Coordinates of C-alpha atoms in Angstrom, one line a residue:
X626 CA 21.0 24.6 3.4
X627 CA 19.8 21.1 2.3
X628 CA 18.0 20.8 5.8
X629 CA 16.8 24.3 5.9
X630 CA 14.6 23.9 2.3
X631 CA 13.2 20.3 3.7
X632 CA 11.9 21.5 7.0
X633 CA 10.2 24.6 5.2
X634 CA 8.8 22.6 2.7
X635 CA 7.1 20.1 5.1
X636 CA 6.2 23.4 7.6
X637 CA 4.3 25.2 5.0
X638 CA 2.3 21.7 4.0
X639 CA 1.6 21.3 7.5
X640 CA -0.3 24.7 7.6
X641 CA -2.1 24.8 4.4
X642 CA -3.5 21.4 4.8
X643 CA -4.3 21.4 9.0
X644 CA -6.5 24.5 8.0
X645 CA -8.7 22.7 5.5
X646 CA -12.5 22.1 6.9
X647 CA -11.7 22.5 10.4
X648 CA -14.2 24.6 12.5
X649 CA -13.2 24.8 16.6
X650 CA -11.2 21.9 16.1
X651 CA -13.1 19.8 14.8
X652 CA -14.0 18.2 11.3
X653 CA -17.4 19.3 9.8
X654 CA -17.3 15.8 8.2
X655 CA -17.1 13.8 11.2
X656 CA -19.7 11.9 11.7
X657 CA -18.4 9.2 9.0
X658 CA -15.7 8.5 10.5
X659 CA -16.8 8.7 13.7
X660 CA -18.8 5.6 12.8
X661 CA -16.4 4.2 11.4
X662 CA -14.3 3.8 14.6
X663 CA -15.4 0.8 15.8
X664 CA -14.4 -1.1 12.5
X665 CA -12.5 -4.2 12.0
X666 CA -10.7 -5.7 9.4
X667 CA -12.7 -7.3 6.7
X668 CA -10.4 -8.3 4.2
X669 CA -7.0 -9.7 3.2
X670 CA -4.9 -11.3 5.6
X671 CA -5.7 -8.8 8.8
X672 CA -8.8 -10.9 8.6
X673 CA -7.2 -14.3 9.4
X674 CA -7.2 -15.6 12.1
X675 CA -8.9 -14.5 14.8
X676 CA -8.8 -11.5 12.5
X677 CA -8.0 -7.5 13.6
X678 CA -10.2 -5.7 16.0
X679 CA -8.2 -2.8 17.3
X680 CA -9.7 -1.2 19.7
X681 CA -13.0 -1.7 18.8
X682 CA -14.2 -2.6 22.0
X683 CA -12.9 -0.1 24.3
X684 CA -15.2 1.7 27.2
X685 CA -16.0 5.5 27.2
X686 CA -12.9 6.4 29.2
X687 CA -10.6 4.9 26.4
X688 CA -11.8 6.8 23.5
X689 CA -10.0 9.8 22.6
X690 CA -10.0 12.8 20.7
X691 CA -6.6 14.4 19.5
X692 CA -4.8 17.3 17.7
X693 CA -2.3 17.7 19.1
X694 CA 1.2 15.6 20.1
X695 CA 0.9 15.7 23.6
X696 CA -3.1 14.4 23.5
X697 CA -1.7 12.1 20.8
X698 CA 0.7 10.5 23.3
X699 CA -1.8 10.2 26.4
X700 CA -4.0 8.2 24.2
X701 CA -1.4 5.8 23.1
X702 CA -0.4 5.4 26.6
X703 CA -4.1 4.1 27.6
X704 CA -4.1 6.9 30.4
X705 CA -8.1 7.4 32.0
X706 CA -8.9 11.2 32.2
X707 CA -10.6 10.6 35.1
X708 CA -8.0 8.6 37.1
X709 CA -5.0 9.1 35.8
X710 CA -4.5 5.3 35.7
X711 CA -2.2 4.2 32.9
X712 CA -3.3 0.8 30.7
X713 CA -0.9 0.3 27.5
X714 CA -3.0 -2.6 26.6
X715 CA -6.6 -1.3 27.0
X716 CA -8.6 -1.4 24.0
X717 CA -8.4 2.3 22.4
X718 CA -9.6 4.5 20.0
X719 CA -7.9 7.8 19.0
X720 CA -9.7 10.0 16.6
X721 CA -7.5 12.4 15.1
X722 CA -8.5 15.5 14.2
X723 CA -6.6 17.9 11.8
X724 CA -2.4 18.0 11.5
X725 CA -0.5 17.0 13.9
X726 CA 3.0 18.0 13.7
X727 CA 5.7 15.7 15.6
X728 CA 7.9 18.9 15.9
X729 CA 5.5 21.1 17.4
X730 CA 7.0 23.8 15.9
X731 CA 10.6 23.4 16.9
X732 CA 12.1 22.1 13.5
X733 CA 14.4 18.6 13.9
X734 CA 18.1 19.5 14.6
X735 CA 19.8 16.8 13.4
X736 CA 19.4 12.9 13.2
X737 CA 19.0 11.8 16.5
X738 CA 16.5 14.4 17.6
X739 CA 14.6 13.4 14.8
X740 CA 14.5 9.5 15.8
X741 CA 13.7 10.7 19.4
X742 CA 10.9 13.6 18.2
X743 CA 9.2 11.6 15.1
X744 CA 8.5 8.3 16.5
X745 CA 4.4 7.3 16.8
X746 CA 4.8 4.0 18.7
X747 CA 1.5 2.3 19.1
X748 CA 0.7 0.0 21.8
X749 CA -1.4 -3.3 21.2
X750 CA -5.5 -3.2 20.7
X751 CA -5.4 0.5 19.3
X752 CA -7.4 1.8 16.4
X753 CA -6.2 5.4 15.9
X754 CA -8.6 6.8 13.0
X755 CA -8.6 10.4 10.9
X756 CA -11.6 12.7 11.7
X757 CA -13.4 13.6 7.9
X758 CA -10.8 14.4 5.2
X759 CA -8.0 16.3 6.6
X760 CA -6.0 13.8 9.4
X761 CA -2.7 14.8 8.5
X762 CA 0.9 13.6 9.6
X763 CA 3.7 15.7 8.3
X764 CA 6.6 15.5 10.4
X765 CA 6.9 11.8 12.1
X766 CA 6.2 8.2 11.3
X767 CA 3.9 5.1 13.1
X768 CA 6.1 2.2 14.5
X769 CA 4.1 -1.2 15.2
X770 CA 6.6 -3.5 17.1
X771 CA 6.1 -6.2 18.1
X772 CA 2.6 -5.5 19.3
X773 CA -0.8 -7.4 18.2
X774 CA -3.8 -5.9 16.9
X775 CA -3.2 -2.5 15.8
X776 CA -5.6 -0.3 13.2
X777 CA -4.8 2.5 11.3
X778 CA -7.1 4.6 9.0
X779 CA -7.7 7.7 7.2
X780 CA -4.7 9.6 7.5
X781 CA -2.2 11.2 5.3
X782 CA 1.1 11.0 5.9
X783 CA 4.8 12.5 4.2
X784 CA 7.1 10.0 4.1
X785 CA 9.7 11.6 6.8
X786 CA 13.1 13.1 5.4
X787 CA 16.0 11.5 7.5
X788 CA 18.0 14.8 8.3
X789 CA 21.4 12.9 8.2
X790 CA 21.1 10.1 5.1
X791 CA 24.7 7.9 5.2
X792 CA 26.4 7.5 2.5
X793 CA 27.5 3.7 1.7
X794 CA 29.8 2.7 -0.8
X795 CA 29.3 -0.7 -0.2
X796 CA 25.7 -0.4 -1.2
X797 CA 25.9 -1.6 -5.0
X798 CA 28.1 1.1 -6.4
X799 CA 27.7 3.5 -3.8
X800 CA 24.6 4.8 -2.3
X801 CA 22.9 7.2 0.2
X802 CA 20.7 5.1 2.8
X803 CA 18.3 7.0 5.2
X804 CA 16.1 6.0 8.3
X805 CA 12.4 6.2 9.3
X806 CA 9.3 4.9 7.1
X807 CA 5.5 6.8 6.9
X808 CA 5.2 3.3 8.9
X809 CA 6.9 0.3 10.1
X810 CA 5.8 -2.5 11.0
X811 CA 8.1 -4.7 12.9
X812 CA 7.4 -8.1 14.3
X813 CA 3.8 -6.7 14.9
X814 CA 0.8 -8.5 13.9
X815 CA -3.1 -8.6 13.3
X816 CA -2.2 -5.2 11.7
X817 CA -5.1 -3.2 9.1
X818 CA -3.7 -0.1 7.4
X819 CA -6.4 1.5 5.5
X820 CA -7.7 4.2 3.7
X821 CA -4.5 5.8 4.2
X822 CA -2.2 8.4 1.8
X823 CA 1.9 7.9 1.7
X824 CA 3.6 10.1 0.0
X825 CA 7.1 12.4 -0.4
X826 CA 5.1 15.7 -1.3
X827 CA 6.0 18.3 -0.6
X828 CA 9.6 17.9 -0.6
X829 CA 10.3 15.5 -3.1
X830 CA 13.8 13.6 -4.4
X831 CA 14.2 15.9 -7.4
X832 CA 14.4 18.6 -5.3
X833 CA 17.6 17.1 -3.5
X834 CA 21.2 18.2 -4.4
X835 CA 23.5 15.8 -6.2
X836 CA 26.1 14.6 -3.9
X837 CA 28.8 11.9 -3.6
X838 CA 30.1 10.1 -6.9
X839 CA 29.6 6.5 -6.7
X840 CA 32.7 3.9 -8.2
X841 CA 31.6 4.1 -11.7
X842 CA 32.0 8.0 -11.6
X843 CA 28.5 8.9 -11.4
X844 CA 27.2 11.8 -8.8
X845 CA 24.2 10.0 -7.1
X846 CA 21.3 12.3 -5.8
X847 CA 21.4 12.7 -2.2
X848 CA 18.2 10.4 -1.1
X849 CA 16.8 11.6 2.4
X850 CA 13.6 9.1 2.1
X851 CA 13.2 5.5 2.9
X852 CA 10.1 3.3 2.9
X853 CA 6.2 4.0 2.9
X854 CA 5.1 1.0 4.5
X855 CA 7.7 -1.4 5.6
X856 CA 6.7 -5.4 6.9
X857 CA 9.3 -7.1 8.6
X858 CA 11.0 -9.6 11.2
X859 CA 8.0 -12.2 11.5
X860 CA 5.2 -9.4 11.1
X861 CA 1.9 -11.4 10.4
X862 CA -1.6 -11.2 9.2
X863 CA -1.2 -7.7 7.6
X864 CA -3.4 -5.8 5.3
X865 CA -2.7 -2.8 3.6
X866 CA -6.6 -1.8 1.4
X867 CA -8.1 1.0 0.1
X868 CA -4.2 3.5 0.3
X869 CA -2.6 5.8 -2.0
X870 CA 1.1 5.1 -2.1
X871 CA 2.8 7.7 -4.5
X872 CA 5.1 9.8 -5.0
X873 CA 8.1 7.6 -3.3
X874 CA 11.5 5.6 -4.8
X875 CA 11.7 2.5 -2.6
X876 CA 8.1 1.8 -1.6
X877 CA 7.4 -1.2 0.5
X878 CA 9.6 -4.0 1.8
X879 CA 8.0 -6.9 2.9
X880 CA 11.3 -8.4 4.6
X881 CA 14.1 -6.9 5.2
X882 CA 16.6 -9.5 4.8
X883 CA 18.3 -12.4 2.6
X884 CA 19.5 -13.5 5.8
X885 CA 16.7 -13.9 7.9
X886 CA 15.5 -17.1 6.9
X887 CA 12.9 -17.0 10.7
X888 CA 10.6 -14.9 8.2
X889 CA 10.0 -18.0 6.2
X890 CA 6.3 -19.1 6.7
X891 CA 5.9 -15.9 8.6
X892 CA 5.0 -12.3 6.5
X893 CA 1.8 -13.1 5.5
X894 CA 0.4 -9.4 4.3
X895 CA -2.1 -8.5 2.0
X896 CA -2.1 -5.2 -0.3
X897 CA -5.7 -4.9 -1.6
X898 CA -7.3 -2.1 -3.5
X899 CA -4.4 0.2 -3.3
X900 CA -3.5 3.7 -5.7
X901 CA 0.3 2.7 -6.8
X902 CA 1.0 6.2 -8.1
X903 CA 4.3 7.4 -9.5
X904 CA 6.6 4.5 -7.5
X905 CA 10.0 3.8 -8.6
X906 CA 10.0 0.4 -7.1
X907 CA 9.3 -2.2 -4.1
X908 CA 5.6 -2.0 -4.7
X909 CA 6.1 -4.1 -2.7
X910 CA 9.9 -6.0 -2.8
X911 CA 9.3 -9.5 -0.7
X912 CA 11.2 -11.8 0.7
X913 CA 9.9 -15.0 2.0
X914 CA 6.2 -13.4 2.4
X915 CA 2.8 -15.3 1.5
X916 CA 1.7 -11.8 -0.5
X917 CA -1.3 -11.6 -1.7
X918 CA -1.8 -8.6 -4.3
X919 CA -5.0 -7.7 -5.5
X920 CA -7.1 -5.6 -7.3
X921 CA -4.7 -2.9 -7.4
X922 CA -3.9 0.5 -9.6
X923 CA -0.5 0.7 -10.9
X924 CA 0.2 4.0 -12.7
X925 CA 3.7 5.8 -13.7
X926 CA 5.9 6.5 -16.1
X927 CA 9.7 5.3 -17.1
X928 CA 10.7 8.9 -17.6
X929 CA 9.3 10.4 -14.5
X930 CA 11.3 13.2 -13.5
X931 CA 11.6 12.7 -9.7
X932 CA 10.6 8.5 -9.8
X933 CA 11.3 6.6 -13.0
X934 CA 9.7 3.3 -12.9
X935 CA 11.8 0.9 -12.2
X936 CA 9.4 -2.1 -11.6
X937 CA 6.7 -2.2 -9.2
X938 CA 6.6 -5.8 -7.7
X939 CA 9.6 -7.0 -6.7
X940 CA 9.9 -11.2 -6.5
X941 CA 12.7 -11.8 -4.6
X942 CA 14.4 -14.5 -2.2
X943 CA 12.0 -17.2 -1.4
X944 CA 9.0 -14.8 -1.8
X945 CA 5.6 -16.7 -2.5
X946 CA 3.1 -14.1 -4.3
X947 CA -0.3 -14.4 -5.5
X948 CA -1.1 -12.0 -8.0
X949 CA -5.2 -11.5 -8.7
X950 CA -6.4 -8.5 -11.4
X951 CA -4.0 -5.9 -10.8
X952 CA -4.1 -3.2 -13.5
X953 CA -0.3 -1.3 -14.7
X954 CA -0.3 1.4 -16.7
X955 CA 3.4 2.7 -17.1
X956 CA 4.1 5.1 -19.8
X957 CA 7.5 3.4 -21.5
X958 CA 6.4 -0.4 -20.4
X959 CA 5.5 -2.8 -23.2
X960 CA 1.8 -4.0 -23.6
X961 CA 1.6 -7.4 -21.6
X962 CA 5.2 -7.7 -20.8
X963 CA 5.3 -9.3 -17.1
X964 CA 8.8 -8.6 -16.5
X965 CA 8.3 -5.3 -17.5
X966 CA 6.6 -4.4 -13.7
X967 CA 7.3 -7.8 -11.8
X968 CA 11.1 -8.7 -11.6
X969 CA 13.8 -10.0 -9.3
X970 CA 15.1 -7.1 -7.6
X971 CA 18.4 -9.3 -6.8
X972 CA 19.9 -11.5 -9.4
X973 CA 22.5 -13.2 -7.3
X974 CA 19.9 -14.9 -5.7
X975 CA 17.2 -17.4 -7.6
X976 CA 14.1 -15.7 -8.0
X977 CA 10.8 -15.7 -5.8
X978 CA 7.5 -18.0 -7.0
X979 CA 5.2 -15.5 -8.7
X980 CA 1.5 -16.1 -9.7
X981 CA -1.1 -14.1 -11.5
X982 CA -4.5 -14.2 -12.5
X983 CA -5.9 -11.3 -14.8
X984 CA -3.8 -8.8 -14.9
X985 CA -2.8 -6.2 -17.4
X986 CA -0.2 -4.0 -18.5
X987 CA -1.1 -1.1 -20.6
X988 CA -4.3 -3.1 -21.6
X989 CA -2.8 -6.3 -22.5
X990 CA -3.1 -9.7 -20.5
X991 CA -0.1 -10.1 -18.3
X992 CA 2.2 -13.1 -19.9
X993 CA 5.8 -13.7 -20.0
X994 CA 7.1 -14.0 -16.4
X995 CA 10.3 -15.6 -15.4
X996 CA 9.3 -16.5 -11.6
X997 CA 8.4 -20.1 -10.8
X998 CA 4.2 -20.4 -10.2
X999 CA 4.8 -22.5 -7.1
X1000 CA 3.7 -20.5 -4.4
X1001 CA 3.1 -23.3 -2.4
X1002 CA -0.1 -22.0 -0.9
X1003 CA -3.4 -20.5 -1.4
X1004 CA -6.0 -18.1 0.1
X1005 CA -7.6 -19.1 3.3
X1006 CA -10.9 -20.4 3.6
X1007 CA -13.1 -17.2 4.4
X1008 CA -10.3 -14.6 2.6
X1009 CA -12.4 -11.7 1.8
X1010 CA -11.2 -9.3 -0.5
X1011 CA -13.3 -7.7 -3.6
X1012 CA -12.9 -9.7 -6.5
X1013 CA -12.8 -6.8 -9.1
X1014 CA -13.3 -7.9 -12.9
X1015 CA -10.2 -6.6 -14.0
X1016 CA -11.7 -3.8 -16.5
X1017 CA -13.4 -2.7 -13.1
X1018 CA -10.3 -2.0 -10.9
X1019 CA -9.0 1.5 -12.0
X1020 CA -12.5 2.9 -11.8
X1021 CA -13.0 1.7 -8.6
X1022 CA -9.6 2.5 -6.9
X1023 CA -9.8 5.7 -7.9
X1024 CA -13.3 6.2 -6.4
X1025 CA -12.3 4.6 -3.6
X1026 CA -8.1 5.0 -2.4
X1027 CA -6.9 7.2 -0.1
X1028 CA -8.6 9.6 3.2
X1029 CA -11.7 11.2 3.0
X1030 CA -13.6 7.8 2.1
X1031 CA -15.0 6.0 4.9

């Protein structure tokens, strides 16, 4: 029954937002982001080195319009319409028009036909890119592994719903764990994700039954999510701008590991300009990462019915974070207090080196935190991001996060 209510939940999404402003199949708004196809990243890390052109470049026969899976996956591939010829690497764009439903209409059966079904996995120099206001993902997820130079832009996307979450009672006092993020990125680099929209809506972890009791005697809710946007294994140069992330438990990970001390030195990922909306925690959680967080919009509450704020930045093993003029507003926090929405998610293990300039929690200058300020380094020569006063930061993420704005 549990599976039944998800997969009508995320169906019926599927069709009321596909049918929004789309006339023959194509957007009535899209001629912005038609022009906007040929961008490259301009800020945060993606920038760096050598910085993050996609597939900016690519020739007429490389330049794709989709709705629908199967045109999806021919463009990822690199395959020319007129020859048939297949070229993984070729520089690519793929505008996306309307939903597009991994299932196709044949509902996930269990686990593993999920993990087969959902899976978007890009190849290198791609920039796939929403058509106008309504690019939609509902029912699958975008892996980036181990590839270079990969944009994505202007698409909303539910967090998938693993069919099949585990139960682990080795996870604190017992815990469900699930599979498959809005979007993983794994050993990839040169990677900009922007303008984008994560969330669980429709089907959200309130609406899941209470299931096994953990060792302290306490029925956990059974948790079918896992990440929005997860960074791992090495990624590098990453930037994450101009994205609503709401509506979700355990947001971002940047690092997956204690134990994989190869990430240190590695992980460098930006989050600039982003709507942190109604986010439990790991906004983001890092590990070892050179993070630079910016100019974001942090807003929630403690007594949220479906995603109680836990903390929103999360300093943990060896993490090195620069903080610049991020704005919290959590209903329950106090005024000011750092540790309040920046914490060490792990206490058996010393805590990350946390610094910020001009921040605020409910209106008050950030002060108080426990992490050590030495970071170790600082923003590249050339780092472009927008250097909001802080009193201007809400006003303009608002006007700004999220599809429909480029």
């Amino acid at each position: 029954m549990r599976i039944s209510r998800r997969t009508m939940a995320l169906s019926a999404a599927a069709v009321m937002v596909g049918g929004i402003g789309v006339v023959g199949g194509v957007s009535a708004t899209s001629a912005g982001a038609a022009d906007a196809s040929t961008g490259v990243a301009d800020i945060g890390w993606a920038a760096q080195s050598g910085g993050t052109s996609g597939g900016s470049t690519a020739d007429a026969a490389h330049v794709y319009t989709v709705s629908t899976k199967a045109q999806l996956m021919t463009a990822i591939a690199g395959i020319d319409p007129t020859t048939g010829k297949k070229n993984k690497n070729a520089p690519k764009i793929i505008k996306w028009v309307g939903t597009i439903d991994m299932t196709e209409g044949k509902p996930y059966t269990d686990h593993d036909d999920q993990a087969s079904r959902g899976e978007i996995k890009l190849n290198p120099n791609t920039t796939i890119i929403g058509v106008g206001s309504n690019a939609y993902l509902p029912n699958g997820w975008f892996k980036i592994s181990k590839v270079d130079n990969v944009i994505i832009r202007n698409i909303k996307v539910t967090n998938p719903c693993d069919l099949e979450p585990k139960w682990d009672s080795g996870d604190g006092a017992g815990n469900y764990n699930s599979e498959f993020d809005g979007t993983t990125v794994d050993g990839g680099t040169h990677v900009w994700l922007d303008h984008m929209w994560y969330t669980d809506a429709p089907y959200t972890d309130d609406q899941e039954p209470l299931g096994n009791k953990d060792k302290n005697g306490v029925a956990k809710r059974v948790q079918c999510h896992d990440g929005s946007v997860d960074i791992k294994n090495g990624a590098d140069y990453v930037t994450v701008s101009n994205t609503i992330l709401e509506k979700h438990d355990k947001n971002d990970l940047v690092g997956a590991s204690d134990s994989r001390t190869s990430d240190d030195g590695h992980l460098t990922v930006s989050f600039i300009a982003d709507l942190v909306r109604d986010i439990a925690e790991r906004a983001p959680r890092v590990r070892f990462g050179q993070v630079h967080s910016a100019d974001n919009y942090f807003v929630g509450s403690r007594t949220d019915v479906a995603y109680p704020h836990l903390y929103s930045i999360g300093t943990g093993l060896k993490s090195k974070i620069i903080s610049t003029n991020n704005v919290f507003e959590i209903t329950g926090a106090t005024a000011g207090k750092c540790v309040d929405v920046v914490r060490n998610p792990n206490t058996d293990n010393p805590e990350g080196a946390f610094v910020d300039t001009g921040s605020t929690v409910n209106g008050a200058a950030m002060t108080g935190c426990t992490a050590p300020t030495s970071v170790g380094w600082s923003l590249p020569s050339g780092y472009a991001y927008p250097k909001l006063a802080t009193s201007q930061v809400k006003t303009y993420v608002l006007a700004n996060a999220g599809t429909g704005k480029i």
